[in-house]
PDB file of C-alpha atoms in Angstrom:
ATOM      1  CA  MET U   1      30.340 -81.523 -47.421  1.00 41.00           C
ATOM      2  CA  THR U   2      26.540 -81.414 -47.365  1.00 40.00           C
ATOM      3  CA  LYS U   3      26.342 -83.825 -50.319  1.00 39.00           C
ATOM      4  CA  LEU U   4      28.754 -86.200 -48.584  1.00 38.00           C
ATOM      5  CA  LEU U   5      26.635 -86.110 -45.422  1.00 35.00           C
ATOM      6  CA  PHE U   6      23.457 -86.923 -47.362  1.00 35.00           C
ATOM      7  CA  LEU U   7      25.268 -89.760 -49.154  1.00 33.00           C
ATOM      8  CA  CYS U   8      26.394 -91.263 -45.848  1.00 37.00           C
ATOM      9  CA  ILE U   9      22.849 -91.037 -44.461  1.00 33.00           C
ATOM     10  CA  ALA U  10      21.416 -92.672 -47.587  1.00 36.00           C
ATOM     11  CA  LEU U  11      23.961 -95.494 -47.513  1.00 32.00           C
ATOM     12  CA  GLY U  12      23.269 -96.027 -43.826  1.00 40.00           C
ATOM     13  CA  ALA U  13      19.542 -96.283 -44.516  1.00 35.00           C
ATOM     14  CA  LEU U  14      20.198 -98.853 -47.215  1.00 32.00           C
ATOM     15  CA  VAL U  15      22.293-100.945 -44.837  1.00 33.00           C
ATOM     16  CA  VAL U  16      19.545-100.843 -42.189  1.00 34.00           C
ATOM     17  CA  ALA U  17      16.895-101.775 -44.768  1.00 35.00           C
ATOM     18  CA  ALA U  18      19.010-104.640 -46.080  1.00 36.00           C
ATOM     19  CA  GLY U  19      19.510-105.953 -42.561  1.00 38.00           C
ATOM     20  CA  ALA U  20      15.780-105.750 -41.823  1.00 40.00           C
ATOM     21  CA  GLN U  21      14.974-107.660 -44.994  1.00 56.00           C
ATOM     22  CA  GLY U  22      17.338-110.447 -43.869  1.00 93.00           C
ATOM     23  CA  THR U  23      15.334-111.296 -40.734  1.00 97.00           C
ATOM     24  CA  TRP U  24      11.840-112.764 -40.651  1.00 98.00           C
ATOM     25  CA  LYS U  25      10.015-113.334 -37.369  1.00 98.00           C
ATOM     26  CA  LEU U  26       6.634-115.052 -37.459  1.00 98.00           C
ATOM     27  CA  SER U  27       4.909-113.297 -34.559  1.00 98.00           C
ATOM     28  CA  ARG U  28       6.266-109.846 -35.430  1.00 98.00           C
ATOM     29  CA  ASP U  29       5.335-110.143 -39.098  1.00 98.00           C
ATOM     30  CA  LEU U  30       1.840-111.568 -38.538  1.00 97.00           C
ATOM     31  CA  LEU U  31       0.884-109.184 -35.739  1.00 97.00           C
ATOM     32  CA  ALA U  32       2.222-106.023 -37.384  1.00 95.00           C
ATOM     33  CA  THR U  33      -1.132-104.435 -38.278  1.00 93.00           C
ATOM     34  CA  ASN U  34      -3.522-106.132 -35.831  1.00 86.00           C
ATOM     35  CA  ASN U  35      -5.685-107.371 -38.713  1.00 87.00           C
ATOM     36  CA  GLN U  36      -5.732-109.477 -41.878  1.00 89.00           C
ATOM     37  CA  ILE U  37      -3.389-107.093 -43.708  1.00 91.00           C
ATOM     38  CA  SER U  38      -0.440-108.678 -41.905  1.00 94.00           C
ATOM     39  CA  PHE U  39      -2.095-112.015 -40.995  1.00 95.00           C
ATOM     40  CA  SER U  40      -2.731-113.043 -44.594  1.00 95.00           C
ATOM     41  CA  GLN U  41      -1.666-115.798 -46.952  1.00 96.00           C
ATOM     42  CA  GLY U  42       1.719-114.570 -48.166  1.00 95.00           C
ATOM     43  CA  SER U  43       2.203-112.328 -45.127  1.00 94.00           C
ATOM     44  CA  ASN U  44       5.365-110.224 -45.436  1.00 92.00           C
ATOM     45  CA  GLY U  45       5.904-111.968 -48.763  1.00 94.00           C
ATOM     46  CA  VAL U  46       6.911-115.238 -47.094  1.00 98.00           C
ATOM     47  CA  TRP U  47       4.403-116.744 -44.588  1.00 98.00           C
ATOM     48  CA  TYR U  48       1.664-119.219 -45.551  1.00 98.00           C
ATOM     49  CA  PHE U  49      -0.863-121.254 -43.528  1.00 99.00           C
ATOM     50  CA  LEU U  50      -1.614-124.768 -44.677  1.00 98.00           C
ATOM     51  CA  GLN U  51      -3.010-128.183 -43.878  1.00 98.00           C
ATOM     52  CA  SER U  52      -2.383-131.701 -45.111  1.00 97.00           C
ATOM     53  CA  SER U  53      -4.956-134.314 -46.055  1.00 93.00           C
ATOM     54  CA  SER U  54      -3.279-136.975 -43.891  1.00 94.00           C
ATOM     55  CA  SER U  55      -0.439-137.430 -41.414  1.00 94.00           C
ATOM     56  CA  LYS U  56       2.041-137.864 -44.272  1.00 94.00           C
ATOM     57  CA  HIS U  57       4.685-135.139 -44.562  1.00 95.00           C
ATOM     58  CA  ASP U  58       4.362-134.652 -48.318  1.00 94.00           C
ATOM     59  CA  SER U  59       4.447-131.008 -49.361  1.00 95.00           C
ATOM     60  CA  LYS U  60       2.937-131.834 -52.755  1.00 94.00           C
ATOM     61  CA  THR U  61      -0.342-132.613 -50.994  1.00 94.00           C
ATOM     62  CA  TYR U  62      -0.457-129.528 -48.739  1.00 97.00           C
ATOM     63  CA  LYS U  63      -3.161-126.945 -49.389  1.00 98.00           C
ATOM     64  CA  PHE U  64      -4.012-123.515 -48.033  1.00 98.00           C
ATOM     65  CA  LEU U  65      -6.219-123.119 -44.995  1.00 98.00           C
ATOM     66  CA  SER U  66      -8.906-121.264 -46.894  1.00 96.00           C
ATOM     67  CA  ASP U  67     -11.317-119.851 -44.298  1.00 97.00           C
ATOM     68  CA  TYR U  68     -10.333-116.687 -42.414  1.00 97.00           C
ATOM     69  CA  SER U  69     -12.423-116.565 -39.234  1.00 95.00           C
ATOM     70  CA  ILE U  70     -12.660-113.181 -37.493  1.00 94.00           C
ATOM     71  CA  PRO U  71     -13.053-113.526 -34.581  1.00 95.00           C
ATOM     72  CA  CYS U  72     -11.801-117.110 -34.607  1.00 94.00           C
ATOM     73  CA  LYS U  73     -14.534-119.700 -34.048  1.00 90.00           C
ATOM     74  CA  THR U  74     -13.643-123.364 -34.321  1.00 88.00           C
ATOM     75  CA  ASN U  75     -16.604-124.990 -32.548  1.00 85.00           C
ATOM     76  CA  GLY U  76     -20.099-124.182 -31.347  1.00 77.00           C
ATOM     77  CA  ALA U  77     -19.092-123.577 -27.721  1.00 75.00           C
ATOM     78  CA  GLU U  78     -16.121-121.308 -28.340  1.00 78.00           C
ATOM     79  CA  ALA U  79     -16.381-117.664 -27.312  1.00 78.00           C
ATOM     80  CA  LEU U  80     -15.927-115.032 -30.012  1.00 89.00           C
ATOM     81  CA  ILE U  81     -13.083-112.803 -28.822  1.00 92.00           C
ATOM     82  CA  PRO U  82     -12.341-109.662 -30.869  1.00 93.00           C
ATOM     83  CA  GLY U  83      -8.665-109.641 -31.764  1.00 94.00           C
ATOM     84  CA  VAL U  84      -8.322-113.441 -31.851  1.00 95.00           C
ATOM     85  CA  ASP U  85      -8.450-114.511 -35.512  1.00 97.00           C
ATOM     86  CA  CYS U  86      -7.535-117.685 -37.374  1.00 97.00           C
ATOM     87  CA  TRP U  87      -7.102-119.402 -40.697  1.00 98.00           C
ATOM     88  CA  ARG U  88      -9.020-122.665 -40.413  1.00 97.00           C
ATOM     89  CA  ASN U  89     -10.268-125.711 -42.258  1.00 97.00           C
ATOM     90  CA  PRO U  90     -13.695-124.642 -43.596  1.00 95.00           C
ATOM     91  CA  ASN U  91     -15.131-128.125 -43.037  1.00 95.00           C
ATOM     92  CA  LEU U  92     -16.381-129.412 -39.687  1.00 93.00           C
ATOM     93  CA  ASP U  93     -14.892-132.681 -38.458  1.00 94.00           C
ATOM     94  CA  PRO U  94     -16.975-135.407 -36.718  1.00 94.00           C
ATOM     95  CA  GLN U  95     -16.462-133.619 -33.374  1.00 92.00           C
ATOM     96  CA  GLY U  96     -17.863-130.369 -34.784  1.00 90.00           C
ATOM     97  CA  ASN U  97     -14.525-128.537 -34.981  1.00 93.00           C
ATOM     98  CA  ASN U  98     -12.842-126.604 -37.793  1.00 95.00           C
ATOM     99  CA  ALA U  99      -9.325-127.998 -37.644  1.00 97.00           C
ATOM    100  CA  PRO U 100      -6.479-127.795 -38.574  1.00 98.00           C
ATOM    101  CA  LEU U 101      -6.016-124.098 -37.943  1.00 98.00           C
ATOM    102  CA  VAL U 102      -3.404-121.382 -37.467  1.00 98.00           C
ATOM    103  CA  GLY U 103      -4.441-118.491 -35.218  1.00 98.00           C
ATOM    104  CA  ALA U 104      -3.152-115.201 -33.848  1.00 98.00           C
ATOM    105  CA  ASN U 105      -3.964-113.329 -30.651  1.00 97.00           C
ATOM    106  CA  PHE U 106      -3.602-109.656 -31.597  1.00 97.00           C
ATOM    107  CA  THR U 107      -4.583-108.447 -28.126  1.00 97.00           C
ATOM    108  CA  TYR U 108      -2.285-107.479 -25.279  1.00 97.00           C
ATOM    109  CA  GLN U 109      -3.641-110.008 -22.804  1.00 97.00           C
ATOM    110  CA  THR U 110      -4.040-113.766 -22.538  1.00 97.00           C
ATOM    111  CA  GLN U 111      -7.371-114.885 -23.985  1.00 96.00           C
ATOM    112  CA  PHE U 112      -9.475-117.886 -22.916  1.00 93.00           C
ATOM    113  CA  PRO U 113     -11.796-118.932 -25.769  1.00 88.00           C
ATOM    114  CA  ASN U 114     -13.080-122.206 -24.295  1.00 82.00           C
ATOM    115  CA  LEU U 115     -14.010-121.264 -20.729  1.00 79.00           C
ATOM    116  CA  ALA U 116     -17.705-121.860 -21.424  1.00 74.00           C
ATOM    117  CA  SER U 117     -17.006-125.482 -22.334  1.00 75.00           C
ATOM    118  CA  GLY U 118     -14.881-126.043 -19.228  1.00 76.00           C
ATOM    119  CA  ASP U 119     -11.471-125.832 -20.900  1.00 78.00           C
ATOM    120  CA  PRO U 120      -9.471-122.968 -19.333  1.00 84.00           C
ATOM    121  CA  PHE U 121      -6.523-122.996 -21.739  1.00 89.00           C
ATOM    122  CA  GLY U 122      -5.117-119.562 -22.567  1.00 95.00           C
ATOM    123  CA  ILE U 123      -3.662-118.066 -25.730  1.00 96.00           C
ATOM    124  CA  PRO U 124      -0.809-115.736 -24.702  1.00 98.00           C
ATOM    125  CA  ALA U 125      -0.906-112.066 -25.661  1.00 98.00           C
ATOM    126  CA  ARG U 126       0.579-111.149 -29.056  1.00 98.00           C
ATOM    127  CA  SER U 127       1.176-114.751 -30.065  1.00 98.00           C
ATOM    128  CA  VAL U 128       0.570-117.338 -32.781  1.00 99.00           C
ATOM    129  CA  TRP U 129      -0.844-120.804 -32.240  1.00 98.00           C
ATOM    130  CA  MET U 130      -1.768-123.920 -34.235  1.00 98.00           C
ATOM    131  CA  HIS U 131      -4.040-126.950 -33.884  1.00 98.00           C
ATOM    132  CA  PRO U 132      -3.881-130.184 -35.940  1.00 98.00           C
ATOM    133  CA  GLY U 133      -6.833-132.158 -37.304  1.00 97.00           C
ATOM    134  CA  ILE U 134      -8.760-135.107 -35.954  1.00 96.00           C
ATOM    135  CA  SER U 135      -7.575-137.730 -38.457  1.00 95.00           C
ATOM    136  CA  GLY U 136      -3.903-136.841 -38.577  1.00 95.00           C
ATOM    137  CA  GLU U 137      -4.227-133.738 -40.747  1.00 97.00           C
ATOM    138  CA  LEU U 138      -1.201-131.549 -40.089  1.00 98.00           C
ATOM    139  CA  ALA U 139      -1.337-127.873 -39.139  1.00 99.00           C
ATOM    140  CA  ILE U 140       1.436-126.181 -41.105  1.00 99.00           C
ATOM    141  CA  ILE U 141       3.095-122.783 -41.340  1.00 99.00           C
ATOM    142  CA  GLY U 142       5.234-122.343 -44.434  1.00 99.00           C
ATOM    143  CA  TRP U 143       8.083-119.871 -44.992  1.00 99.00           C
ATOM    144  CA  LYS U 144       8.793-119.370 -48.704  1.00 98.00           C
ATOM    145  CA  SER U 145      12.366-118.231 -49.123  1.00 98.00           C
ATOM    146  CA  PRO U 146      12.819-114.965 -51.038  1.00 98.00           C
ATOM    147  CA  ILE U 147      16.570-115.575 -51.291  1.00 98.00           C
ATOM    148  CA  THR U 148      19.137-118.083 -52.465  1.00 97.00           C
ATOM    149  CA  GLY U 149      21.749-118.625 -49.777  1.00 97.00           C
ATOM    150  CA  THR U 150      21.961-119.910 -46.216  1.00 98.00           C
ATOM    151  CA  VAL U 151      19.762-119.103 -43.233  1.00 98.00           C
ATOM    152  CA  ASP U 152      19.699-119.729 -39.492  1.00 99.00           C
ATOM    153  CA  VAL U 153      16.348-120.940 -38.175  1.00 99.00           C
ATOM    154  CA  SER U 154      15.266-120.892 -34.538  1.00 99.00           C
ATOM    155  CA  GLY U 155      12.006-121.075 -32.656  1.00 99.00           C
ATOM    156  CA  PHE U 156       9.833-123.041 -30.271  1.00 99.00           C
ATOM    157  CA  PHE U 157       6.648-125.061 -29.894  1.00 99.00           C
ATOM    158  CA  SER U 158       4.652-125.092 -26.645  1.00 98.00           C
ATOM    159  CA  ASP U 159       1.656-127.017 -25.309  1.00 97.00           C
ATOM    160  CA  LEU U 160      -1.017-124.417 -24.524  1.00 96.00           C
ATOM    161  CA  ASP U 161      -3.692-126.801 -23.260  1.00 95.00           C
ATOM    162  CA  PRO U 162      -2.688-129.358 -20.595  1.00 92.00           C
ATOM    163  CA  ASN U 163      -6.296-130.048 -19.617  1.00 90.00           C
ATOM    164  CA  CYS U 164      -6.755-133.160 -21.773  1.00 92.00           C
ATOM    165  CA  GLY U 165      -5.211-135.080 -24.652  1.00 92.00           C
ATOM    166  CA  ASP U 166      -1.786-136.657 -24.987  1.00 95.00           C
ATOM    167  CA  GLY U 167       0.418-133.895 -26.383  1.00 97.00           C
ATOM    168  CA  ILE U 168       1.679-133.134 -29.878  1.00 98.00           C
ATOM    169  CA  VAL U 169       4.425-134.007 -32.346  1.00 98.00           C
ATOM    170  CA  TRP U 170       6.219-131.143 -34.088  1.00 98.00           C
ATOM    171  CA  SER U 171       8.785-130.861 -36.842  1.00 98.00           C
ATOM    172  CA  VAL U 172      10.650-128.454 -39.089  1.00 99.00           C
ATOM    173  CA  ASP U 173      10.797-129.761 -42.658  1.00 98.00           C
ATOM    174  CA  LYS U 174      12.506-128.528 -45.791  1.00 97.00           C
ATOM    175  CA  GLY U 175      10.655-128.578 -49.100  1.00 90.00           C
ATOM    176  CA  GLY U 176      11.641-131.729 -50.930  1.00 73.00           C
ATOM    177  CA  GLY U 177      11.066-133.995 -47.954  1.00 74.00           C
ATOM    178  CA  ALA U 178      14.006-133.430 -45.576  1.00 92.00           C
ATOM    179  CA  ARG U 179      13.198-133.453 -41.847  1.00 96.00           C
ATOM    180  CA  LEU U 180      15.489-130.868 -40.237  1.00 98.00           C
ATOM    181  CA  THR U 181      14.435-131.431 -36.624  1.00 98.00           C
ATOM    182  CA  SER U 182      11.467-132.747 -34.660  1.00 98.00           C
ATOM    183  CA  GLY U 183      10.193-133.509 -31.187  1.00 98.00           C
ATOM    184  CA  THR U 184       7.280-134.689 -29.071  1.00 98.00           C
ATOM    185  CA  ILE U 185       5.716-132.658 -26.268  1.00 98.00           C
ATOM    186  CA  GLY U 186       3.755-134.759 -23.809  1.00 97.00           C
ATOM    187  CA  ASN U 187       0.530-133.335 -22.439  1.00 96.00           C
ATOM    188  CA  GLY U 188       1.435-130.417 -20.168  1.00 94.00           C
ATOM    189  CA  GLY U 189       5.132-130.765 -20.993  1.00 97.00           C
ATOM    190  CA  PRO U 190       7.510-127.803 -21.198  1.00 98.00           C
ATOM    191  CA  PRO U 191       8.086-125.873 -24.441  1.00 98.00           C
ATOM    192  CA  GLN U 192      10.691-127.229 -26.830  1.00 99.00           C
ATOM    193  CA  SER U 193      13.024-124.947 -28.763  1.00 99.00           C
ATOM    194  CA  TYR U 194      15.380-125.562 -31.667  1.00 99.00           C
ATOM    195  CA  SER U 195      18.228-123.750 -33.392  1.00 99.00           C
ATOM    196  CA  LEU U 196      19.403-124.670 -36.879  1.00 99.00           C
ATOM    197  CA  THR U 197      22.364-122.991 -38.564  1.00 98.00           C
ATOM    198  CA  GLY U 198      23.611-122.895 -42.122  1.00 97.00           C
ATOM    199  CA  ILE U 199      20.447-124.201 -43.792  1.00 98.00           C
ATOM    200  CA  SER U 200      20.820-123.819 -47.555  1.00 97.00           C
ATOM    201  CA  VAL U 201      17.781-122.514 -49.433  1.00 97.00           C
ATOM    202  CA  THR U 202      16.973-121.406 -52.941  1.00 96.00           C
ATOM    203  CA  ALA U 203      14.517-118.661 -53.839  1.00 97.00           C
ATOM    204  CA  GLY U 204      11.023-120.151 -53.775  1.00 97.00           C
ATOM    205  CA  GLN U 205      11.948-123.111 -51.593  1.00 97.00           C
ATOM    206  CA  VAL U 206       9.745-123.598 -48.528  1.00 98.00           C
ATOM    207  CA  LEU U 207      10.487-124.476 -44.917  1.00 99.00           C
ATOM    208  CA  TYR U 208       7.526-126.043 -43.109  1.00 99.00           C
ATOM    209  CA  PHE U 209       6.770-125.740 -39.389  1.00 99.00           C
ATOM    210  CA  VAL U 210       4.432-128.603 -38.594  1.00 98.00           C
ATOM    211  CA  VAL U 211       2.193-129.668 -35.705  1.00 98.00           C
ATOM    212  CA  ASP U 212       0.679-133.160 -35.647  1.00 98.00           C
ATOM    213  CA  ARG U 213      -1.512-134.829 -33.068  1.00 97.00           C
ATOM    214  CA  ASN U 214       0.102-137.518 -30.940  1.00 95.00           C
ATOM    215  CA  ARG U 215      -2.470-140.326 -30.672  1.00 93.00           C
ATOM    216  CA  ASP U 216      -5.469-137.989 -30.459  1.00 95.00           C
ATOM    217  CA  TYR U 217      -6.090-134.340 -31.304  1.00 95.00           C
ATOM    218  CA  PHE U 218      -7.884-133.226 -28.157  1.00 94.00           C
ATOM    219  CA  CYS U 219      -6.477-130.128 -26.414  1.00 94.00           C
ATOM    220  CA  ASP U 220      -3.694-129.870 -29.000  1.00 96.00           C
ATOM    221  CA  SER U 221      -3.541-126.062 -29.197  1.00 96.00           C
ATOM    222  CA  THR U 222       0.157-125.328 -29.662  1.00 98.00           C
ATOM    223  CA  GLY U 223       2.076-122.066 -29.343  1.00 99.00           C
ATOM    224  CA  VAL U 224       4.688-121.380 -32.007  1.00 99.00           C
ATOM    225  CA  ASP U 225       7.205-118.778 -33.061  1.00 99.00           C
ATOM    226  CA  VAL U 226       9.937-118.774 -35.698  1.00 99.00           C
ATOM    227  CA  THR U 227      12.890-116.505 -36.458  1.00 99.00           C
ATOM    228  CA  ILE U 228      14.809-116.859 -39.723  1.00 99.00           C
ATOM    229  CA  LYS U 229      17.979-114.888 -40.425  1.00 98.00           C
ATOM    230  CA  SER U 230      19.961-114.839 -43.643  1.00 97.00           C
ATOM    231  CA  GLU U 231      23.715-115.278 -43.204  1.00 90.00           C
TER     232      GLU U 231
END
């Protein structure tokens, strides 16, 4: 009887573990340890942070954002806030900014990095955000599938900075060039969500979550989250 009880407990633990391994959530996975252990290239075995060299959606040309900035600093006027970190382009653009970037607010309150420069946009607590580049360089989060099968993909993009600019263009792409869904958020517009079901993937294939400027890149800080569940 005791052996049977232990067997049932062990099998139950395996079922729970298998279920956990079948769900990936960007914010949960990246914010798990409050530092670069979880917010790293290859986080949770699946998440990557990238940029393109142009506005073209061509995954063969994507490369890693290579500079981990802790605390995140993307221009000379930005405040250094402990707990707000980012992967960024190591090179300054003509405006003096390190973009594209993917950042995370590990703190439990909204943070305002650009107050000193007169831009009061806030990064929500326990959240992930992105910013594209000045010349059409895309900010990209990649999910590299650890499985072969089908997945459901849901999430949102949100305009965090309505104080200037003309909004952003977002998309969800599948490695190989397929655009799964996309949208445009005008400056100060409401968040846009998506829900995709039955997306076939093979182990090693990548889904890309992309933010592009609209006509300019000013005030294009964009909130993002993604949940992927295996069927």
